[in-house]
């Protein structure tokens, strides 16, 4: 019986952990690696030719099949009602377009795929992935691009010269050019640009200032509260519950509460700070760089100090009372006791809470997004906000991914420093007990 | 617990602390029962509303899809919690109790993942959801929510499982129970309180999540509470009255939960950080 247990233990252990392991690999590890991959490509969701990663030249068949017949049809129609000179030009362009198609049709595979896609689109169905793109080699691609650009150029000039009644033809030729896909591998270009540009360093500095100041304040205040509250008193349960509330509410809600109270005209805290002389004018809080930074840090300290003090309190309660008694017998003062007993005994708790809080603060997003939006003039823009804006406001996923990889690397460095300080304390699996 | 003199200064400190912690909630409540005119101008600083009204609470439901936001948040948070707790229970039991190779590495990996910045995973997850047509769906949030909810669950549950005395398990082994039988009949019932605590923490984390919800579910009918409230728009000004009313309604259930389960919650959040 014992032997079957130990044998099956190894197998069962792996089976039991498998769902968790797979989930984590698929939804956390893979995306991080993929982020790095995307950051090497010029992926822009608002640029139709760059919505995904392309390794080679090609033609977006869906687009080409949709536009090409429209273009030739439109050329015919326009030349039918045009004056002789324009007519001649349009016919010339049409010849070029047909020549272009003929070049492509020279490859029987192209005409086959063209027909297939045409049928699918005619039936109103979506084009399967393997038919979406027709691959070209660089020489072909260059040739086709060249011809398409000539057509586009001529039509644009004719529109400019009012030879054409509207810009339908120019638009169609533009669409045709966009059906050409180029490989969008850019290598480490984004990293180079980001690291040499100012905005990354500005946002990193903001993030560091926010992290160091708020986590520092939280540690000092949290330790103070923990030391004071570490005793039995009436209403202890109530105080503990109250302390938990800021931690429990969504960051977005606390950010909105503070935004309301820091408002330059109607905010009660802004008025209060102005009255006690902390700021010279209540409007300064959310409209100046340091005012906004102060507001963001203040809101963060308010929300997370209670949490910090709970962690530290739990650590304090683990310190054996006998240590203090012995110290008191030896005549050590309260201050000596604090530095000789409390701090050393609390070291690992402090480091663990600092680790969690530092990482949380470093990736801050919700609070800044809601309270200042990164403003005024990017002065409270943290690195996560910068990455978010690049990806979801500018739709520039390549550059945004490079930024998020940079955030990841920073977080990894911070964790490694802490893990080094903590030693094996963090992941001890309890076997030593 | 130390017995110290609890004097006047001590209670002064506690009172000051409570005022700092609770004042924003109090102010939020006052704002929520003020009519719009009293939110601006001189009367903005009045502690007692002259014409208290529940209009803001009504408007949040009649003129905004707040009920839908609540439902969406509830569905997403519950399913995230259930899925994570289920698979995390197996994993935590294995990590805490069974001997097998690579255990420490796996636990380290899980801990590392809990430190991943969300922004580093969002682009591929967003593109994937878009490709699978999962944006603006419940699954579109439940899947990415596991990135933070699962490590949290495993981390907490493991520390709870380690505290369960091993004697009963040994007895079950002797009686010839296999590992799964031991888990379901002996260990899991003993871990119910810890599982429940972990479920509360996981639920709160999922309920409060913002970045994924903001980017993946942008449709008005699929937004969650935090995103919905953050994006409340007024015609000319920020609708502070309605934001306050909505915030109060979100805060009250959390306060009730905290009051009831405070001991468990504190045990949960300190479990991973404090070594015994």
XYZ file of C-alpha atoms in Angstrom:
709
model
C 0.000 0.000 0.000
C 2.765 2.430 0.919
C 4.637 1.791 -2.246
C 1.620 2.484 -4.453
C 1.166 5.768 -2.584
C 4.644 7.053 -3.182
C 4.604 5.874 -6.789
C 1.252 7.367 -7.578
C 2.145 10.469 -5.604
C 4.567 11.596 -8.281
C 2.089 10.978 -11.048
C -0.909 12.439 -9.212
C 1.083 15.491 -8.195
C 1.731 16.307 -11.824
C -1.827 15.505 -12.895
C -3.284 17.722 -10.197
C -1.046 20.618 -11.045
C -1.467 20.291 -14.794
C -4.639 22.403 -15.242
C -3.039 25.289 -13.361
C 0.224 24.934 -15.217
C -1.437 24.866 -18.637
C -3.631 27.843 -17.810
C -0.652 29.851 -16.661
C 1.433 28.928 -19.687
C -1.360 29.808 -22.086
C -2.661 33.031 -20.596
C 0.421 34.523 -18.930
C 3.695 33.132 -20.265
C 2.648 32.883 -23.894
C 1.293 36.478 -24.036
C 4.522 37.876 -22.593
C 6.603 36.048 -25.199
C 4.135 37.064 -27.871
C 4.383 40.708 -26.741
C 8.085 40.564 -27.402
C 7.436 38.996 -30.807
C 4.895 41.678 -31.766
C 7.298 44.389 -30.629
C 9.637 43.369 -33.446
C 6.989 44.163 -36.065
C 5.272 47.285 -37.281
C 1.726 46.333 -36.287
C -0.797 49.149 -36.483
C -4.460 48.325 -36.093
C -5.579 51.495 -37.859
C -3.429 50.814 -40.921
C -5.167 48.112 -42.984
C -1.934 46.796 -44.463
C -0.334 46.381 -41.028
C -2.998 44.875 -38.791
C -0.976 41.715 -38.357
C 2.492 40.292 -38.583
C 3.668 39.624 -42.152
C 6.840 37.745 -42.893
C 6.772 38.084 -46.663
C 5.426 40.120 -49.540
C 1.963 39.294 -50.735
C -1.409 40.435 -51.914
C -4.411 40.721 -49.652
C -6.690 38.694 -51.925
C -9.942 39.752 -50.335
C -9.133 43.381 -50.940
C -7.689 42.827 -54.389
C -10.666 40.760 -55.579
C -13.049 43.374 -54.232
C -11.314 46.391 -55.692
C -9.781 45.333 -58.987
C -13.061 44.675 -60.923
C -14.540 47.856 -59.453
C -11.547 49.840 -60.663
C -11.707 48.544 -64.248
C -15.487 48.973 -64.354
C -15.177 52.513 -63.064
C -12.445 53.311 -65.563
C -14.744 52.149 -68.383
C -17.667 54.168 -67.120
C -15.618 57.291 -66.615
C -13.956 57.140 -69.976
C -17.354 56.661 -71.665
C -18.483 60.092 -70.576
C -15.118 61.881 -70.578
C -13.702 64.330 -73.099
C -11.393 62.786 -75.731
C -8.119 63.654 -74.004
C -9.213 62.290 -70.622
C -10.706 59.284 -72.328
C -7.381 58.460 -73.883
C -5.611 58.774 -70.578
C -8.157 56.585 -68.803
C -7.924 53.897 -71.441
C -4.179 53.958 -71.073
C -4.538 53.462 -67.327
C -6.962 50.635 -67.836
C -4.484 48.915 -70.142
C -1.886 49.210 -67.437
C -4.220 47.733 -64.869
C -5.054 44.809 -67.103
C -1.391 44.292 -67.828
C -0.764 44.166 -64.117
C -3.447 41.541 -63.679
C -2.034 39.613 -66.628
C 1.394 39.559 -64.995
C -0.124 38.135 -61.844
C -2.267 35.691 -63.830
C 0.947 34.448 -65.379
C 1.124 32.343 -62.262
C -1.761 29.851 -62.628
C -1.944 29.550 -58.856
C -2.864 33.227 -58.649
C -5.734 32.969 -61.117
C -7.000 29.887 -59.290
C -6.908 31.620 -55.917
C -8.488 34.740 -57.449
C -11.383 32.660 -58.740
C -11.840 30.842 -55.423
C -11.886 34.052 -53.389
C -14.210 35.672 -55.889
C -16.689 32.800 -55.533
C -16.508 32.896 -51.742
C -17.080 36.644 -51.653
C -19.918 36.337 -54.163
C -21.627 33.902 -51.779
C -21.188 36.464 -49.030
C -19.000 34.150 -46.943
C -15.764 34.957 -45.158
C -12.486 34.041 -46.781
C -10.593 31.219 -45.035
C -7.143 32.057 -43.702
C -5.211 30.000 -46.228
C -6.743 31.899 -49.158
C -6.479 35.380 -47.686
C -2.977 36.112 -48.864
C -1.191 35.320 -52.100
C 2.525 35.335 -51.501
C 4.903 37.132 -53.839
C 8.660 37.213 -53.954
C 10.405 40.540 -53.597
C 11.033 41.055 -57.337
C 7.386 40.417 -58.191
C 6.218 42.551 -55.330
C 8.440 45.439 -56.398
C 7.167 45.239 -59.950
C 3.501 45.098 -58.934
C 3.967 47.880 -56.412
C 5.648 50.020 -59.045
C 2.801 49.596 -61.507
C 0.142 50.193 -58.868
C 1.879 53.359 -57.764
C 2.024 54.661 -61.326
C -1.716 54.090 -61.710
C -2.392 55.761 -58.364
C -0.175 58.691 -59.244
C -1.817 59.312 -62.615
C -5.332 59.109 -61.214
C -4.438 61.416 -58.363
C -3.025 63.961 -60.822
C -6.140 63.752 -62.968
C -8.366 64.289 -59.939
C -6.227 67.252 -58.946
C -6.585 68.754 -62.427
C -10.400 68.329 -62.263
C -10.359 66.020 -65.253
C -12.450 63.595 -63.190
C -15.828 64.479 -61.668
C -15.058 62.966 -58.254
C -12.304 61.089 -56.454
C -13.808 57.580 -56.690
C -11.091 56.410 -59.046
C -8.324 57.890 -56.943
C -9.796 56.147 -53.880
C -10.022 52.820 -55.671
C -6.451 52.976 -56.890
C -5.415 53.859 -53.360
C -7.262 50.783 -52.050
C -5.559 48.645 -54.676
C -2.135 49.802 -53.517
C -3.131 48.958 -49.953
C -3.866 45.384 -50.973
C -0.128 44.926 -51.276
C 1.380 43.477 -48.168
C 4.946 44.103 -47.167
C 6.839 42.250 -44.483
C 6.659 44.494 -41.424
C 9.579 43.145 -39.465
C 11.439 46.063 -37.935
C 13.697 44.263 -35.484
C 14.681 46.248 -32.439
C 13.877 49.569 -34.087
C 11.177 50.454 -31.564
C 13.441 49.763 -28.623
C 16.114 51.952 -30.155
C 13.634 54.759 -30.840
C 12.041 54.508 -27.405
C 15.324 54.406 -25.538
C 16.668 57.401 -27.411
C 13.406 59.361 -27.198
C 12.395 61.512 -24.243
C 8.904 60.273 -23.491
C 9.959 56.824 -22.257
C 12.443 58.301 -19.801
C 9.955 60.920 -18.661
C 7.322 58.277 -17.985
C 9.866 56.010 -16.291
C 10.904 58.902 -14.054
C 7.271 59.600 -13.181
C 6.731 55.934 -12.376
C 9.841 55.836 -10.185
C 8.903 58.992 -8.300
C 5.403 57.677 -7.735
C 6.655 54.248 -6.647
C 9.422 55.382 -4.314
C 7.472 58.168 -2.624
C 4.181 56.344 -2.186
C 5.670 53.013 -1.124
C 8.047 54.814 1.235
C 5.231 56.763 2.850
C 3.084 53.656 3.041
C 5.831 51.738 4.806
C 6.510 54.461 7.385
C 2.852 55.240 8.054
C 1.885 51.572 7.950
C 4.582 50.677 10.478
C 3.490 53.531 12.722
C -0.120 52.418 12.653
C 0.822 48.783 13.193
C 2.965 49.642 16.228
C 0.208 51.738 17.788
C -2.578 49.274 17.113
C -0.578 46.241 18.287
C -2.422 45.908 21.614
C -5.886 45.013 22.778
C -8.360 47.827 23.049
C -12.078 48.410 22.818
C -13.369 48.654 19.281
C -10.393 46.799 17.850
C -12.572 44.751 15.495
C -14.252 47.863 14.193
C -10.927 49.552 13.496
C -9.686 46.488 11.660
C -12.807 46.398 9.512
C -12.552 50.122 8.748
C -8.931 49.670 7.743
C -9.939 46.983 5.246
C -12.505 49.079 3.408
C -10.151 51.252 1.319
C -8.303 48.086 0.332
C -11.511 46.319 -0.716
C -13.069 48.962 -2.960
C -12.116 49.165 -6.629
C -9.184 51.524 -7.292
C -11.354 53.236 -9.869
C -13.873 54.205 -7.188
C -11.222 55.581 -4.859
C -9.659 57.482 -7.765
C -13.038 59.021 -8.605
C -13.653 59.944 -4.966
C -10.345 61.780 -4.804
C -10.837 63.371 -8.185
C -14.083 64.811 -6.863
C -12.461 66.019 -3.658
C -9.406 67.446 -5.432
C -11.537 69.337 -7.938
C -10.224 72.875 -8.425
C -13.575 74.548 -7.869
C -15.785 72.261 -5.866
C -13.386 69.841 -4.222
C -13.467 69.858 -0.453
C -9.954 68.476 -0.002
C -8.543 70.995 -2.472
C -10.179 73.734 -0.430
C -8.887 72.199 2.797
C -5.325 71.959 1.499
C -5.520 75.550 0.279
C -6.784 76.731 3.657
C -4.051 75.036 5.653
C -1.552 76.473 3.198
C -0.377 73.230 1.655
C -1.133 74.605 -1.803
C -1.382 78.286 -2.620
C -4.488 77.888 -4.751
C -6.998 75.041 -4.742
C -6.979 74.933 -8.521
C -3.314 73.878 -8.575
C -3.890 70.311 -7.447
C -4.984 68.775 -10.713
C -3.608 71.346 -13.129
C 0.107 71.451 -12.342
C 2.741 68.743 -12.565
C 3.626 68.528 -8.890
C 0.060 69.180 -7.782
C -1.114 66.217 -9.850
C 1.734 64.015 -8.734
C 0.893 64.903 -5.133
C -2.773 64.075 -5.752
C -1.966 60.689 -7.267
C 0.459 59.778 -4.482
C -1.952 60.975 -1.801
C -4.783 58.854 -3.194
C -2.523 55.812 -3.400
C -1.215 56.251 0.129
C -4.779 56.594 1.390
C -5.848 53.380 -0.294
C -2.912 51.104 0.480
C -1.428 52.222 3.805
C -4.146 50.337 5.711
C -3.249 47.189 3.798
C 0.412 47.682 4.564
C -0.306 48.175 8.255
C -2.310 44.933 8.358
C 0.582 42.971 6.885
C 3.036 44.554 9.297
C 0.695 44.027 12.240
C 0.494 40.325 11.439
C 4.289 40.265 11.350
C 4.519 42.117 14.680
C 2.260 39.592 16.338
C 4.628 36.795 15.369
C 7.470 38.297 17.435
C 7.708 36.367 20.688
C 6.916 38.531 23.722
C 9.786 36.924 25.625
C 12.320 38.816 23.482
C 10.991 42.141 24.735
C 10.828 40.918 28.318
C 14.444 39.827 28.211
C 15.462 43.147 26.674
C 13.552 45.056 29.339
C 15.341 43.095 32.060
C 18.648 44.049 30.436
C 17.575 47.660 30.636
C 17.092 48.319 26.915
C 15.026 51.392 26.145
C 11.920 51.292 23.939
C 13.890 52.828 21.085
C 16.662 50.248 21.433
C 14.048 47.503 21.546
C 12.547 48.808 18.319
C 15.860 48.798 16.452
C 17.331 45.672 18.047
C 14.249 43.441 18.163
C 11.278 44.735 16.220
C 12.993 45.733 12.980
C 15.246 42.659 12.609
C 12.377 40.320 13.471
C 10.106 42.129 11.048
C 12.649 42.132 8.232
C 11.167 39.440 6.041
C 7.608 40.702 6.501
C 8.730 44.211 5.551
C 10.591 42.954 2.497
C 7.690 40.826 1.302
C 5.191 43.658 1.702
C 7.618 46.063 0.044
C 8.013 43.666 -2.858
C 4.277 43.351 -3.435
C 3.646 47.051 -2.989
C 6.579 48.155 -5.136
C 5.500 45.961 -8.016
C 1.905 47.125 -7.654
C 2.972 50.742 -7.624
C 5.322 50.301 -10.546
C 2.591 48.972 -12.813
C 0.043 51.555 -11.621
C -2.642 52.148 -14.194
C -6.239 52.536 -12.940
C -5.488 55.270 -10.421
C -3.601 57.519 -12.836
C -5.931 56.782 -15.745
C -8.959 57.937 -13.786
C -7.473 60.666 -11.584
C -5.308 62.598 -14.058
C -5.332 60.602 -17.293
C -1.559 61.025 -17.230
C -1.888 64.800 -17.487
C -1.495 67.682 -17.336
C 0.721 67.506 -20.430
C 1.913 63.952 -19.667
C 3.380 65.097 -16.365
C 1.917 62.152 -14.427
C 2.132 59.707 -17.299
C 3.423 56.405 -15.959
C 4.952 53.753 -18.130
C 1.785 51.616 -18.147
C -0.307 54.619 -19.179
C 2.165 55.406 -21.959
C 2.011 51.826 -23.224
C -1.788 51.802 -23.014
C -2.113 55.068 -24.943
C 0.286 53.879 -27.614
C -1.643 50.672 -28.097
C -5.253 51.674 -27.666
C -5.347 55.354 -28.590
C -2.799 55.329 -31.427
C -3.443 51.674 -32.251
C 0.315 51.234 -32.595
C 0.698 47.725 -31.250
C 4.299 47.214 -32.307
C 5.609 50.219 -30.402
C 3.137 49.621 -27.540
C 4.319 46.034 -27.186
C 7.914 47.220 -27.031
C 6.868 49.503 -24.180
C 5.098 46.705 -22.369
C 8.165 44.506 -22.726
C 10.183 47.308 -21.140
C 7.698 47.401 -18.228
C 8.075 43.655 -17.909
C 11.855 43.859 -17.801
C 11.751 46.595 -15.146
C 9.378 44.521 -13.029
C 11.614 41.482 -13.445
C 14.654 43.476 -12.302
C 12.815 44.825 -9.252
C 11.618 41.328 -8.309
C 15.093 39.891 -8.682
C 16.547 42.507 -6.369
C 13.946 41.694 -3.722
C 14.259 37.946 -4.159
C 17.995 38.304 -3.690
C 17.397 40.255 -0.473
C 14.836 37.773 0.752
C 16.805 34.690 -0.077
C 14.813 31.478 -0.096
C 12.240 32.791 2.378
C 9.791 33.565 -0.360
C 9.244 30.140 -1.826
C 10.120 27.867 1.050
C 7.745 24.962 0.675
C 7.333 24.318 4.354
C 9.416 21.166 4.385
C 11.899 22.633 6.781
C 9.399 22.758 9.582
C -1.100 40.330 22.689
C 0.554 43.091 24.594
C -1.222 44.854 27.395
C -0.359 48.502 27.207
C -2.073 51.444 28.755
C -4.714 52.667 26.393
C -4.839 56.328 27.143
C -6.371 59.442 25.689
C -3.610 59.970 23.134
C -4.090 56.480 21.844
C -7.776 56.995 21.204
C -7.048 60.374 19.640
C -4.701 58.669 17.201
C -7.265 55.992 16.392
C -9.995 58.579 15.890
C -7.822 60.688 13.603
C -6.927 57.604 11.596
C -10.549 56.571 11.258
C -11.526 60.067 10.132
C -8.867 60.054 7.422
C -9.915 56.602 6.264
C -13.654 57.119 6.381
C -14.093 60.763 5.410
C -13.995 60.141 1.619
C -16.801 57.595 1.989
C -18.834 59.990 4.087
C -18.302 62.758 1.536
C -19.225 60.430 -1.295
C -22.489 59.629 0.451
C -23.266 63.325 1.011
C -22.573 64.033 -2.668
C -24.835 61.192 -3.696
C -27.883 62.689 -1.954
C -27.284 66.270 -3.082
C -29.264 67.681 -6.002
C -27.003 68.828 -8.883
C -27.146 72.508 -7.902
C -25.679 71.797 -4.484
C -22.662 69.991 -5.946
C -21.249 73.167 -7.416
C -20.591 76.682 -6.194
C -20.721 77.756 -2.563
C -22.997 74.968 -1.449
C -20.513 72.368 -2.715
C -18.816 72.487 0.674
C -21.949 72.093 2.809
C -21.878 69.040 5.013
C -25.649 68.846 5.214
C -27.595 68.837 1.958
C -30.379 71.402 1.955
C -32.655 69.338 -0.243
C -31.576 65.723 0.115
C -32.770 63.547 -2.708
C -32.382 60.019 -4.033
C -32.639 61.194 -7.634
C -29.035 60.259 -8.342
C -29.684 56.675 -7.272
C -32.757 56.476 -9.491
C -31.024 58.069 -12.477
C -28.135 55.614 -12.324
C -30.635 52.856 -13.062
C -33.094 54.652 -15.327
C -30.751 56.751 -17.450
C -27.655 54.589 -17.321
C -27.230 50.827 -17.718
C -25.855 50.466 -14.187
C -27.916 47.320 -13.550
C -26.306 45.754 -16.623
C -22.820 46.723 -15.392
C -23.574 45.084 -12.041
C -24.799 41.916 -13.712
C -21.754 41.753 -16.007
C -19.344 42.220 -13.113
C -21.177 39.582 -11.102
C -21.129 36.980 -13.884
C -17.475 37.567 -14.769
C -16.283 37.606 -11.154
C -18.243 34.509 -10.126
C -17.075 32.385 -13.034
C -13.482 33.562 -12.690
C -13.589 32.657 -8.992
C -15.164 29.246 -9.537
C -12.732 28.223 -12.257
C -9.669 29.468 -10.408
C -10.633 27.963 -7.064
C -11.357 24.588 -8.643
C -8.067 24.131 -10.442
C -6.084 25.971 -7.765
C -7.401 23.542 -5.111
C -5.893 20.594 -6.968
C -2.645 22.417 -7.560
C -2.351 23.674 -3.995
C -3.033 20.248 -2.531
C -0.346 18.786 -4.755
C 2.147 21.514 -3.843
C 1.407 21.380 -0.125
C 1.138 17.638 0.342
C 2.551 15.516 -2.428
C 6.196 14.896 -3.182
C 7.160 15.239 -6.807
C 9.907 16.720 -8.913
C 9.799 20.326 -10.004
C 7.435 21.403 -7.254
C 9.489 24.372 -6.099
C 10.067 25.467 -9.661
C 6.335 25.406 -10.357
C 5.522 27.358 -7.209
C 8.202 29.882 -8.144
C 6.703 30.157 -11.616
C 3.244 30.787 -10.189
C 4.630 33.458 -7.895
C 6.492 35.053 -10.802
C 3.322 35.130 -12.884
C 1.500 36.919 -10.072
C 4.058 39.686 -10.469
C 3.560 40.043 -14.232
C 2.400 43.511 -15.175
C -0.956 43.274 -16.925
C 0.172 45.699 -19.572
C 2.779 43.158 -20.719
C 0.122 40.612 -21.612
C -2.622 42.851 -22.904
C -1.636 43.236 -26.566
C -1.533 39.519 -27.437
C -4.600 38.810 -25.328
C -6.527 41.638 -26.965
C -5.509 40.543 -30.478
C -6.400 36.944 -29.643
C -9.818 37.893 -28.291
C -10.466 39.982 -31.363
C -9.525 37.138 -33.650
C -11.714 34.664 -31.777
C -14.602 37.154 -31.684
C -14.470 37.092 -27.903
C -14.262 40.836 -27.363
C -17.431 42.074 -25.714
C -18.236 38.713 -24.192
C -18.038 37.276 -20.691
C -15.458 34.731 -21.743
C -13.367 37.574 -23.138
C -12.822 38.748 -19.570
C -12.944 35.484 -17.651
C -9.995 34.063 -19.607
C -7.595 36.985 -19.059
C -8.748 37.396 -15.440
C -7.158 34.065 -14.632
C -3.735 35.708 -15.165
C -3.992 37.381 -11.788
C -6.754 35.363 -10.093
C -5.124 31.959 -10.488
C -1.722 32.752 -8.953
C -3.547 34.558 -6.138
C -5.712 31.491 -5.477
C -2.848 29.010 -5.638
C -0.648 31.129 -3.393
C -3.330 31.508 -0.726
C -4.720 27.998 -0.885
C -1.249 26.469 -0.628
C -0.633 28.255 2.644
C -3.994 27.061 3.956
C -3.399 23.463 2.887
C -0.059 23.448 4.646
C -1.774 24.296 7.915
C -4.072 21.279 7.803
C -2.757 18.599 10.172
C -1.376 15.595 8.346
C -2.620 12.966 10.860
C -6.022 12.463 9.282
C -4.480 12.018 5.867
C -2.077 9.415 7.237
C -5.041 7.569 8.727
C -6.860 7.661 5.393
C -3.740 6.358 3.659
C -3.558 3.490 6.138
C -7.167 2.637 5.430
C -6.250 2.245 1.783
C -7.756 5.394 0.345
C -6.116 6.625 -2.852
C -4.954 10.184 -3.350
C -8.139 11.534 -4.898
C -10.285 9.871 -2.232
C -8.095 11.329 0.471
C -8.330 14.741 -1.142
C -12.104 14.825 -1.550
C -13.121 13.049 1.676
C -10.481 14.166 4.139
C -8.446 17.179 3.046
C -10.915 19.261 1.074
C -13.598 19.342 3.816
C -10.949 20.561 6.251
C -9.875 23.233 3.763
C -13.364 24.669 3.262
C -12.772 27.750 5.440
C -9.487 28.532 3.669
C -11.099 27.896 0.288
C -13.900 30.254 1.168
C -11.472 32.979 2.231
C -9.489 32.562 -0.963
C -12.716 32.729 -2.957
C -13.569 36.074 -1.324
C -10.143 37.500 -2.171
C -10.289 36.203 -5.741
C -13.790 37.563 -6.185
C -12.769 41.014 -4.953
C -9.746 41.050 -7.265
C -11.876 40.116 -10.277
C -14.637 42.542 -9.319
C -12.164 45.440 -9.109
C -10.176 44.726 -12.297
C -9.960 47.623 -14.737
C -7.425 47.373 -17.573
C -8.661 44.196 -19.283
C -12.278 45.261 -18.858
C -11.509 48.686 -20.302
C -9.857 47.343 -23.433
C -11.660 44.094 -24.167
C -15.300 44.850 -23.367
C -16.001 48.268 -24.843
C -19.639 47.695 -25.756
C -21.993 49.594 -23.443
C -23.902 46.401 -22.648
C -20.799 44.404 -21.767
C -18.967 46.871 -19.518
C -18.181 45.990 -15.927
C -18.882 48.233 -12.935
C -15.437 49.894 -12.581
C -15.224 50.710 -16.289
C -18.862 51.771 -16.446
C -18.555 54.210 -13.560
C -15.174 55.548 -14.691
C -16.640 56.375 -18.092
C -19.885 57.975 -16.876
C -20.337 60.994 -19.116
C -22.381 64.086 -18.463
C -23.608 66.534 -21.072
C -21.565 69.494 -19.833
C -19.846 68.440 -16.631
C -18.754 65.265 -14.912
C -21.937 63.803 -13.345
C -20.508 63.685 -9.823
C -23.874 63.030 -8.163
C -24.467 59.904 -10.194
C -20.866 58.735 -9.854
C -21.208 59.156 -6.089
C -24.498 57.247 -5.993
C -23.058 54.393 -8.052
C -19.914 54.307 -5.907
C -21.953 54.141 -2.712
C -23.926 51.227 -4.100
C -20.744 49.373 -5.013
C -19.090 50.170 -1.697
C -21.916 49.052 0.608
C -21.836 45.329 -0.308
C -18.056 45.364 0.025
C -18.315 47.003 3.459
C -20.837 44.380 4.564
C -18.583 41.634 3.274
C -15.585 43.133 5.064
C -17.520 43.432 8.333
C -18.657 39.821 8.213
C -15.461 38.214 6.968
C -12.769 40.568 8.294
C -10.931 37.875 10.231
C -10.858 35.548 7.243
C -9.830 38.298 4.844
C -6.981 39.396 7.071
C -5.865 35.805 7.482
C -5.945 35.523 3.709
C -4.002 38.652 2.799
C -1.364 38.047 5.425
C -1.025 34.333 4.662
C 1.366 34.784 1.776
C 3.402 37.590 3.285
C 4.040 36.571 6.879
C 6.057 33.541 7.762
C 5.144 31.670 10.888
